[in-house]
Coordinates of C-alpha atoms and ligand atoms in Angstrom, one line a residue:
M19 CA -37.9 -31.5 18.1
K20 CA -35.8 -30.6 15.1
E21 CA -38.6 -29.0 13.0
K22 CA -39.6 -26.7 15.8
I23 CA -36.1 -25.3 16.3
F24 CA -35.8 -24.6 12.6
Y25 CA -39.1 -22.7 12.7
E26 CA -38.1 -20.7 15.7
E27 CA -34.8 -19.7 14.1
E28 CA -36.5 -18.6 10.9
E29 CA -39.0 -16.5 12.9
K30 CA -36.2 -14.9 14.9
I31 CA -34.3 -13.9 11.8
S32 CA -37.3 -12.0 10.4
I33 CA -38.0 -10.3 13.7
D34 CA -34.4 -9.3 14.5
K35 CA -33.1 -8.4 11.0
P36 CA -35.7 -6.8 8.7
D37 CA -34.4 -6.1 5.2
L38 CA -33.1 -2.6 4.9
Y39 CA -33.6 -0.1 2.1
R40 CA -31.5 2.9 1.1
V41 CA -33.4 6.1 0.4
Y42 CA -31.5 8.4 -2.1
L43 CA -32.3 12.0 -3.0
L44 CA -32.1 12.8 -6.7
N45 CA -30.7 16.0 -8.2
D46 CA -32.8 18.3 -10.4
D47 CA -32.4 21.8 -11.7
Y48 CA -35.3 23.5 -9.9
T49 CA -35.5 22.4 -6.2
T50 CA -33.7 25.0 -4.1
M51 CA -30.7 24.0 -2.1
D52 CA -32.3 25.5 1.1
F53 CA -35.4 23.2 0.6
V54 CA -33.3 20.1 0.2
V55 CA -31.4 20.9 3.4
Y56 CA -34.7 21.5 5.1
V57 CA -36.0 18.1 3.9
L58 CA -32.8 16.3 5.2
M59 CA -33.1 18.0 8.6
T60 CA -36.9 17.5 9.1
I61 CA -37.6 14.2 7.4
F62 CA -34.2 12.5 7.8
D63 CA -33.3 14.0 11.1
K64 CA -29.9 15.2 9.9
P65 CA -28.0 18.1 11.7
K66 CA -27.6 21.2 9.5
V67 CA -23.9 20.6 8.6
E68 CA -24.5 17.0 7.5
A69 CA -27.7 18.0 5.6
T70 CA -25.8 20.6 3.7
S71 CA -23.0 18.2 2.9
I72 CA -25.5 15.6 1.6
M73 CA -27.3 18.2 -0.4
L74 CA -24.1 19.4 -2.1
Y75 CA -23.1 15.8 -2.8
V76 CA -26.4 15.2 -4.6
H77 CA -26.1 18.5 -6.5
R78 CA -22.6 17.5 -7.8
H79 CA -23.0 13.7 -8.3
G80 CA -26.7 13.3 -9.2
K81 CA -27.9 11.3 -6.2
G82 CA -27.0 10.8 -2.6
L83 CA -27.9 8.7 0.4
A84 CA -30.4 10.3 2.8
G85 CA -31.0 7.3 5.1
I86 CA -31.4 3.5 5.5
Y87 CA -34.6 2.0 6.9
P88 CA -36.9 -1.0 6.9
K89 CA -39.1 -1.1 3.8
E90 CA -42.3 0.5 5.1
I91 CA -40.4 3.4 6.8
A92 CA -38.3 3.9 3.6
E93 CA -41.5 4.1 1.5
T94 CA -43.0 6.6 4.0
K95 CA -39.9 8.8 3.8
V96 CA -40.2 8.9 0.0
Y97 CA -43.9 9.7 0.2
Q98 CA -43.2 12.5 2.8
V99 CA -40.4 14.0 0.7
E100 CA -42.2 14.0 -2.6
S101 CA -45.5 15.3 -1.1
L102 CA -43.8 18.1 0.7
A103 CA -41.8 19.0 -2.4
R104 CA -45.0 19.0 -4.6
A105 CA -46.8 21.2 -2.0
H106 CA -43.9 23.7 -2.4
G107 CA -43.9 23.5 -6.2
F108 CA -40.6 21.5 -6.4
P109 CA -40.0 18.4 -8.5
L110 CA -37.7 16.8 -5.9
K111 CA -37.7 12.9 -6.2
C112 CA -36.2 10.0 -4.3
S113 CA -35.2 6.5 -5.2
I114 CA -35.1 3.3 -3.0
E115 CA -32.6 0.5 -3.3
K116 CA -32.4 -2.7 -1.3
N117 CA -29.4 -2.6 1.1
D118 CA -27.9 -6.0 0.2
Ligands
TYC218 N1 -29.5 21.2 -8.2 C1 -30.3 22.1 -7.3 C2 -30.0 23.5 -7.6 O1 -29.0 23.8 -8.2 C3 -30.1 21.7 -5.9 C4 -30.5 20.3 -5.5 C5 -29.7 19.6 -4.7 C6 -31.7 19.8 -6.0 C7 -30.1 18.3 -4.3 C8 -32.1 18.5 -5.6 O2 -31.7 16.5 -4.4 C9 -31.3 17.8 -4.8 N2 -30.9 24.4 -7.1

């Protein structure tokens, strides 16, 4: 039945390919470089060399990509980064953009 096939295809698309969101770290003048590297290693699972390179990119260009995730995971990463930063007295912020 034509209608059923269409329905199944629609469902398959939403299961196989969730929309992805880019999580960016934003630069500021107060968060320490070591803390940003720590965040990238612990929350975004980056090895130290890559974490350092992303941190320096953010420091020089204002923002940099930390990771790309489905929406709920991206939002959780932002929450984790900003809560951890606040707990350490840093103003570190993230932004999220849809990965079109
Ligand atoms: N600009 C900060 C400093 O000079 C370092 C920094 C890098 C802060 C990346 C935030 O997302 C950031 N201490």
